[in-house]
Every structure is written in structure tokens, then in C-alpha cells.
PDB file of C-alpha atoms in Angstrom:
ATOM      1  CA  MET A 812     140.069  41.090 133.758  1.00 56.00           C
ATOM      2  CA  ASP A 813     139.044  38.281 131.408  1.00 79.00           C
ATOM      3  CA  LEU A 814     137.317  39.577 128.319  1.00 84.00           C
ATOM      4  CA  PRO A 815     134.849  37.594 126.223  1.00 93.00           C
ATOM      5  CA  PHE A 816     136.430  36.283 123.001  1.00 96.00           C
ATOM      6  CA  ILE A 817     134.755  37.229 119.699  1.00 97.00           C
ATOM      7  CA  SER A 818     136.274  35.731 116.560  1.00 97.00           C
ATOM      8  CA  GLU A 819     135.807  36.100 112.798  1.00 98.00           C
ATOM      9  CA  GLN A 820     132.656  38.198 112.870  1.00 98.00           C
ATOM     10  CA  ASP A 821     131.590  41.070 110.640  1.00 98.00           C
ATOM     11  CA  PHE A 822     129.989  44.174 112.130  1.00 97.00           C
ATOM     12  CA  LYS A 823     128.200  46.370 109.586  1.00 98.00           C
ATOM     13  CA  HIS A 824     126.557  49.792 109.815  1.00 97.00           C
ATOM     14  CA  GLN A 825     126.597  49.870 113.625  1.00 97.00           C
ATOM     15  CA  ASN A 826     126.362  53.124 115.566  1.00 97.00           C
ATOM     16  CA  TYR A 827     128.577  52.712 118.613  1.00 97.00           C
ATOM     17  CA  SER A 828     128.172  56.398 119.429  1.00 93.00           C
ATOM     18  CA  THR A 829     124.753  55.536 120.815  1.00 91.00           C
ATOM     19  CA  THR A 830     125.093  51.807 121.570  1.00 92.00           C
ATOM     20  CA  LYS A 831     128.278  50.835 123.390  1.00 92.00           C
ATOM     21  CA  LEU A 832     130.589  48.234 121.848  1.00 95.00           C
ATOM     22  CA  THR A 833     130.801  45.134 124.036  1.00 95.00           C
ATOM     23  CA  LYS A 834     134.106  45.024 125.904  1.00 96.00           C
ATOM     24  CA  ALA A 835     135.845  41.995 124.443  1.00 97.00           C
ATOM     25  CA  GLU A 836     138.837  40.545 122.706  1.00 97.00           C
ATOM     26  CA  TYR A 837     138.048  40.784 118.983  1.00 98.00           C
ATOM     27  CA  ASP A 838     140.065  38.414 116.816  1.00 98.00           C
ATOM     28  CA  ASN A 839     140.049  38.606 113.023  1.00 98.00           C
ATOM     29  CA  CYS A 840     136.844  40.676 112.978  1.00 98.00           C
ATOM     30  CA  THR A 841     135.867  43.304 110.417  1.00 98.00           C
ATOM     31  CA  PHE A 842     133.984  46.519 111.129  1.00 98.00           C
ATOM     32  CA  TYR A 843     132.318  48.047 108.043  1.00 98.00           C
ATOM     33  CA  ASP A 844     130.824  51.545 107.949  1.00 98.00           C
ATOM     34  CA  CYS A 845     130.546  51.739 111.740  1.00 98.00           C
ATOM     35  CA  ASP A 846     130.339  54.968 113.717  1.00 98.00           C
ATOM     36  CA  PHE A 847     132.536  55.014 116.822  1.00 97.00           C
ATOM     37  CA  SER A 848     132.804  58.828 116.976  1.00 97.00           C
ATOM     38  CA  ASN A 849     133.033  60.164 120.528  1.00 96.00           C
ATOM     39  CA  SER A 850     132.450  56.647 121.866  1.00 97.00           C
ATOM     40  CA  ASP A 851     134.415  54.631 124.409  1.00 96.00           C
ATOM     41  CA  ILE A 852     136.264  51.534 123.215  1.00 97.00           C
ATOM     42  CA  SER A 853     138.825  51.657 125.999  1.00 96.00           C
ATOM     43  CA  ASN A 854     140.266  48.399 127.355  1.00 96.00           C
ATOM     44  CA  ASN A 855     139.200  46.385 124.293  1.00 97.00           C
ATOM     45  CA  VAL A 856     141.582  44.119 122.400  1.00 97.00           C
ATOM     46  CA  PHE A 857     141.627  44.035 118.592  1.00 98.00           C
ATOM     47  CA  LEU A 858     143.793  41.298 117.041  1.00 98.00           C
ATOM     48  CA  GLU A 859     144.164  41.166 113.255  1.00 98.00           C
ATOM     49  CA  CYS A 860     140.971  43.178 112.789  1.00 98.00           C
ATOM     50  CA  SER A 861     140.016  45.562 109.977  1.00 98.00           C
ATOM     51  CA  PHE A 862     138.115  48.823 110.235  1.00 98.00           C
ATOM     52  CA  ILE A 863     136.738  49.811 106.824  1.00 98.00           C
ATOM     53  CA  ASN A 864     135.067  53.193 106.197  1.00 98.00           C
ATOM     54  CA  CYS A 865     134.521  53.682 109.925  1.00 98.00           C
ATOM     55  CA  ASN A 866     134.405  56.930 111.883  1.00 98.00           C
ATOM     56  CA  LEU A 867     136.523  56.718 115.056  1.00 98.00           C
ATOM     57  CA  SER A 868     136.932  60.471 115.542  1.00 97.00           C
ATOM     58  CA  ASN A 869     137.599  61.487 119.139  1.00 97.00           C
ATOM     59  CA  CYS A 870     137.026  57.912 120.273  1.00 96.00           C
ATOM     60  CA  ASN A 871     138.388  56.957 123.711  1.00 97.00           C
ATOM     61  CA  VAL A 872     141.078  54.308 123.183  1.00 97.00           C
ATOM     62  CA  VAL A 873     142.696  54.313 126.625  1.00 97.00           C
ATOM     63  CA  HIS A 874     144.426  50.937 127.205  1.00 97.00           C
ATOM     64  CA  THR A 875     142.972  49.605 123.937  1.00 97.00           C
ATOM     65  CA  SER A 876     145.147  47.013 122.186  1.00 97.00           C
ATOM     66  CA  PHE A 877     145.575  47.237 118.415  1.00 98.00           C
ATOM     67  CA  ASN A 878     147.650  44.293 117.218  1.00 98.00           C
ATOM     68  CA  SER A 879     148.010  43.908 113.431  1.00 98.00           C
ATOM     69  CA  VAL A 880     144.973  46.110 112.776  1.00 98.00           C
ATOM     70  CA  LYS A 881     144.147  47.671 109.388  1.00 98.00           C
ATOM     71  CA  PHE A 882     142.350  51.002 109.073  1.00 98.00           C
ATOM     72  CA  ILE A 883     141.034  51.548 105.533  1.00 98.00           C
ATOM     73  CA  GLY A 884     139.154  54.700 104.502  1.00 98.00           C
ATOM     74  CA  CYS A 885     138.544  55.630 108.133  1.00 98.00           C
ATOM     75  CA  LYS A 886     138.059  58.974 109.805  1.00 98.00           C
ATOM     76  CA  LEU A 887     140.347  59.046 112.861  1.00 98.00           C
ATOM     77  CA  THR A 888     140.341  62.779 113.590  1.00 98.00           C
ATOM     78  CA  GLY A 889     141.695  63.641 117.023  1.00 97.00           C
ATOM     79  CA  LEU A 890     142.321  60.010 117.984  1.00 97.00           C
ATOM     80  CA  GLN A 891     144.869  59.780 120.808  1.00 98.00           C
ATOM     81  CA  PHE A 892     146.753  56.620 119.831  1.00 98.00           C
ATOM     82  CA  ASN A 893     149.293  57.532 122.517  1.00 97.00           C
ATOM     83  CA  ASN A 894     146.718  56.387 125.114  1.00 97.00           C
ATOM     84  CA  CYS A 895     146.547  52.862 123.638  1.00 97.00           C
ATOM     85  CA  ASN A 896     148.184  49.823 125.115  1.00 96.00           C
ATOM     86  CA  SER A 897     151.647  49.993 123.543  1.00 94.00           C
ATOM     87  CA  PHE A 898     152.390  46.275 123.985  1.00 93.00           C
ATOM     88  CA  LEU A 899     152.472  44.607 120.538  1.00 94.00           C
ATOM     89  CA  LEU A 900     150.991  47.787 119.015  1.00 96.00           C
ATOM     90  CA  ALA A 901     150.887  47.371 115.230  1.00 97.00           C
ATOM     91  CA  PHE A 902     148.578  48.894 112.645  1.00 97.00           C
ATOM     92  CA  SER A 903     148.437  50.279 109.113  1.00 98.00           C
ATOM     93  CA  PHE A 904     146.458  53.115 107.561  1.00 98.00           C
ATOM     94  CA  ASN A 905     145.205  53.419 103.993  1.00 98.00           C
ATOM     95  CA  GLY A 906     143.125  56.364 102.751  1.00 98.00           C
ATOM     96  CA  CYS A 907     142.475  57.617 106.283  1.00 98.00           C
ATOM     97  CA  ASN A 908     141.907  61.040 107.805  1.00 98.00           C
ATOM     98  CA  LEU A 909     144.288  61.255 110.782  1.00 98.00           C
ATOM     99  CA  GLU A 910     144.066  64.999 111.297  1.00 98.00           C
ATOM    100  CA  LEU A 911     144.872  66.101 114.871  1.00 98.00           C
ATOM    101  CA  ALA A 912     145.687  62.496 115.846  1.00 98.00           C
ATOM    102  CA  SER A 913     148.504  61.816 118.309  1.00 98.00           C
ATOM    103  CA  PHE A 914     151.234  59.188 118.163  1.00 98.00           C
ATOM    104  CA  LEU A 915     153.190  60.846 120.981  1.00 98.00           C
ATOM    105  CA  ASN A 916     155.937  58.630 122.458  1.00 98.00           C
ATOM    106  CA  LEU A 917     154.872  55.541 120.478  1.00 98.00           C
ATOM    107  CA  ASN A 918     157.156  52.922 119.002  1.00 97.00           C
ATOM    108  CA  ILE A 919     155.484  52.356 115.622  1.00 97.00           C
ATOM    109  CA  THR A 920     158.368  51.202 113.450  1.00 97.00           C
ATOM    110  CA  ALA A 921     157.581  50.041 109.925  1.00 97.00           C
ATOM    111  CA  THR A 922     154.047  51.439 110.084  1.00 98.00           C
ATOM    112  CA  SER A 923     152.408  52.096 106.712  1.00 98.00           C
ATOM    113  CA  PHE A 924     150.498  55.316 106.083  1.00 98.00           C
ATOM    114  CA  ILE A 925     149.179  55.368 102.500  1.00 98.00           C
ATOM    115  CA  ASP A 926     147.115  58.226 100.999  1.00 98.00           C
ATOM    116  CA  CYS A 927     146.370  59.755 104.408  1.00 98.00           C
ATOM    117  CA  SER A 928     145.584  63.291 105.496  1.00 98.00           C
ATOM    118  CA  MET A 929     147.732  63.875 108.567  1.00 98.00           C
ATOM    119  CA  VAL A 930     147.295  67.616 109.087  1.00 98.00           C
ATOM    120  CA  LYS A 931     148.413  68.661 112.593  1.00 98.00           C
ATOM    121  CA  THR A 932     149.172  65.052 113.567  1.00 98.00           C
ATOM    122  CA  ASP A 933     151.591  64.802 116.500  1.00 98.00           C
ATOM    123  CA  PHE A 934     154.620  62.500 116.147  1.00 98.00           C
ATOM    124  CA  THR A 935     156.606  63.970 119.055  1.00 98.00           C
ATOM    125  CA  ASN A 936     159.083  61.438 120.509  1.00 98.00           C
ATOM    126  CA  ALA A 937     157.663  58.704 118.238  1.00 98.00           C
ATOM    127  CA  ASN A 938     159.760  55.997 116.649  1.00 98.00           C
ATOM    128  CA  LEU A 939     158.733  55.974 112.981  1.00 97.00           C
ATOM    129  CA  SER A 940     161.876  54.279 111.704  1.00 98.00           C
ATOM    130  CA  LYS A 941     161.292  52.282 108.518  1.00 98.00           C
ATOM    131  CA  ALA A 942     157.780  53.755 108.231  1.00 98.00           C
ATOM    132  CA  ILE A 943     156.167  54.454 104.877  1.00 98.00           C
ATOM    133  CA  LEU A 944     154.311  57.753 104.490  1.00 97.00           C
ATOM    134  CA  ALA A 945     153.188  57.522 100.860  1.00 97.00           C
ATOM    135  CA  ASN A 946     151.066  60.284  99.335  1.00 97.00           C
ATOM    136  CA  CYS A 947     150.366  61.710 102.799  1.00 97.00           C
ATOM    137  CA  ASP A 948     149.614  65.360 103.508  1.00 97.00           C
ATOM    138  CA  LEU A 949     151.677  66.293 106.586  1.00 97.00           C
ATOM    139  CA  LYS A 950     150.767  69.982 106.762  1.00 96.00           C
ATOM    140  CA  PHE A 951     151.492  71.312 110.266  1.00 97.00           C
ATOM    141  CA  ALA A 952     152.309  67.778 111.477  1.00 97.00           C
ATOM    142  CA  ILE A 953     154.554  67.891 114.536  1.00 97.00           C
ATOM    143  CA  PHE A 954     157.925  66.174 114.277  1.00 97.00           C
ATOM    144  CA  ASN A 955     159.981  66.791 117.405  1.00 97.00           C
ATOM    145  CA  ASN A 956     162.581  64.278 118.588  1.00 98.00           C
ATOM    146  CA  THR A 957     161.009  61.849 116.114  1.00 98.00           C
ATOM    147  CA  ASN A 958     162.961  58.889 114.757  1.00 98.00           C
ATOM    148  CA  LEU A 959     162.444  58.826 110.983  1.00 97.00           C
ATOM    149  CA  GLU A 960     165.539  56.776 110.146  1.00 97.00           C
ATOM    150  CA  LYS A 961     165.107  54.688 106.992  1.00 98.00           C
ATOM    151  CA  SER A 962     161.534  55.994 106.564  1.00 97.00           C
ATOM    152  CA  ASP A 963     160.134  56.686 103.111  1.00 97.00           C
ATOM    153  CA  LEU A 964     158.596  60.143 102.628  1.00 96.00           C
ATOM    154  CA  THR A 965     159.362  60.431  98.913  1.00 95.00           C
ATOM    155  CA  THR A 966     155.722  61.095  97.991  1.00 96.00           C
ATOM    156  CA  ALA A 967     154.687  62.872 101.214  1.00 96.00           C
ATOM    157  CA  ILE A 968     153.875  66.579 100.968  1.00 95.00           C
ATOM    158  CA  ASN A 969     153.716  69.708 103.119  1.00 94.00           C
ATOM    159  CA  TYR A 970     155.957  68.453 105.911  1.00 92.00           C
ATOM    160  CA  ASN A 971     158.238  70.637 108.038  1.00 92.00           C
ATOM    161  CA  ILE A 972     160.895  68.464 109.658  1.00 92.00           C
ATOM    162  CA  HIS A 973     163.812  70.126 111.421  1.00 92.00           C
ATOM    163  CA  PRO A 974     166.864  67.893 110.748  1.00 91.00           C
ATOM    164  CA  GLU A 975     168.580  68.884 114.003  1.00 91.00           C
ATOM    165  CA  ASN A 976     165.576  68.004 116.172  1.00 94.00           C
ATOM    166  CA  ASN A 977     164.795  64.654 114.553  1.00 95.00           C
ATOM    167  CA  ARG A 978     166.646  61.535 113.482  1.00 96.00           C
ATOM    168  CA  ILE A 979     166.513  61.312 109.689  1.00 95.00           C
ATOM    169  CA  LYS A 980     169.539  59.188 108.760  1.00 96.00           C
ATOM    170  CA  LYS A 981     168.873  57.215 105.548  1.00 96.00           C
ATOM    171  CA  ALA A 982     165.286  58.513 105.336  1.00 92.00           C
ATOM    172  CA  LYS A 983     164.039  59.101 101.791  1.00 92.00           C
ATOM    173  CA  PHE A 984     162.655  62.468 100.682  1.00 89.00           C
ATOM    174  CA  SER A 985     161.627  63.927  97.326  1.00 86.00           C
ATOM    175  CA  LYS A 986     163.752  66.677  95.784  1.00 77.00           C
ATOM    176  CA  ASP A 987     160.536  68.626  95.211  1.00 77.00           C
ATOM    177  CA  GLN A 988     159.751  68.648  98.941  1.00 71.00           C
ATOM    178  CA  LEU A 989     163.241  69.436 100.298  1.00 65.00           C
ATOM    179  CA  PHE A 990     161.988  72.825 101.448  1.00 64.00           C
ATOM    180  CA  GLY A 991     160.208  70.928 104.230  1.00 64.00           C
ATOM    181  CA  LEU A 992     163.634  70.040 105.642  1.00 66.00           C
ATOM    182  CA  LEU A 993     165.109  73.512 105.196  1.00 57.00           C
ATOM    183  CA  GLU A 994     162.239  75.794 106.204  1.00 66.00           C
ATOM    184  CA  SER A 995     163.444  76.114 109.813  1.00 63.00           C
ATOM    185  CA  TYR A 996     166.742  77.648 108.596  1.00 51.00           C
ATOM    186  CA  ASP A 997     164.977  80.710 107.137  1.00 68.00           C
ATOM    187  CA  ILE A 998     166.876  80.500 103.851  1.00 54.00           C
ATOM    188  CA  GLN A 999     165.778  81.339 100.331  1.00 60.00           C
ATOM    189  CA  ILE A1000     165.651  78.594  97.734  1.00 60.00           C
ATOM    190  CA  GLU A1001     165.310  79.561  94.091  1.00 61.00           C
TER     191      GLU A1001
END
């Protein structure tokens, strides 16, 4: 299916919950303060685009391509990134709400998560090697068979990562948050 090509355009204050986003290949476009909540952006392609202060909560992203996409100050609650097109999947998150989002089975090495709320986010079977999770709240986040090798979680908080069920070789953690690695052993730390 050939999609129309839309390049270097700004979209501001649009409500895509009521008006559907045109199916297209968006290249180097910026979406400001747009509402995509509960909308359908499936089968779209976003190349080097930015989403700034947008609400994409519970948005349908089946077969959507995100290639070098930046999410800044966005609400992405419940977004199922695992349904995206995984080919050339690359994005970064800064100041975003990713609560209840899913990255199940995704290869998202070297992804940057800065100042994000990631409560109950699912990283099962994800490859997060070399990722940066700076100042992120990972309360009840699911790490199961997750590759965190060489990842930086030194300023992340509230995580519970079982070392035997995840790959954590050369990952960086804060001494103050070590309990998040030991909680599953039911030991007392004083």
C-alpha cells in the first residue's frame, strides 16, 4: 500500500480522537498539543518526527512505524508499542507518562527514557541493553526475561528486577535502590 508522503509540517492543537489522522508517511513532522487518545493511527509511518505535549493514551498503533521519533511531555498511558512495526523501530521519551504501556518482545536497545513515569509498564522479553532510564519511576514495572545489559538505571526508582530472571550484566544501579534487585529474595536489609 503506497501512502501519501507528508514532509516537514507542523500539526498544532488537533483532536485526532474525533477527526482521524490521514494515513500517510510523515517525515520530519512535529505534532504539538495534539489529542490522539483512543484514536487509530495504525499503519502510519513516522520518520524523524516529534510529538510534543500530545496525548496518545490507548491509541491503536498496530503496524505503525516509529523511526527516530521523539516523544516529549506526552501522555502514552496504556500504549501497546509491542503492536508497532518493529522494523527500524527507534524512539526516545522525555518527561512522558508511560504508565501501563507495553514494550513486550521489542528490541529497543539504546533507548532513552528521561524523567518518565513508567508505573506498571511491561518490559517482558524486551531487549533494553544500553538503554538509559534516568529519573524514571518504575513502580510495579514488569521485568521478566528482559535484557538490561549495560543499561543505566542509576537514577531510576521503585524498580523490582529479579537478577535471575533478567540479564543485568554491566548494568548500572544506585546503591540507594539496590533493594529493587534483592526484594525477590525476601531478605532483610538494615
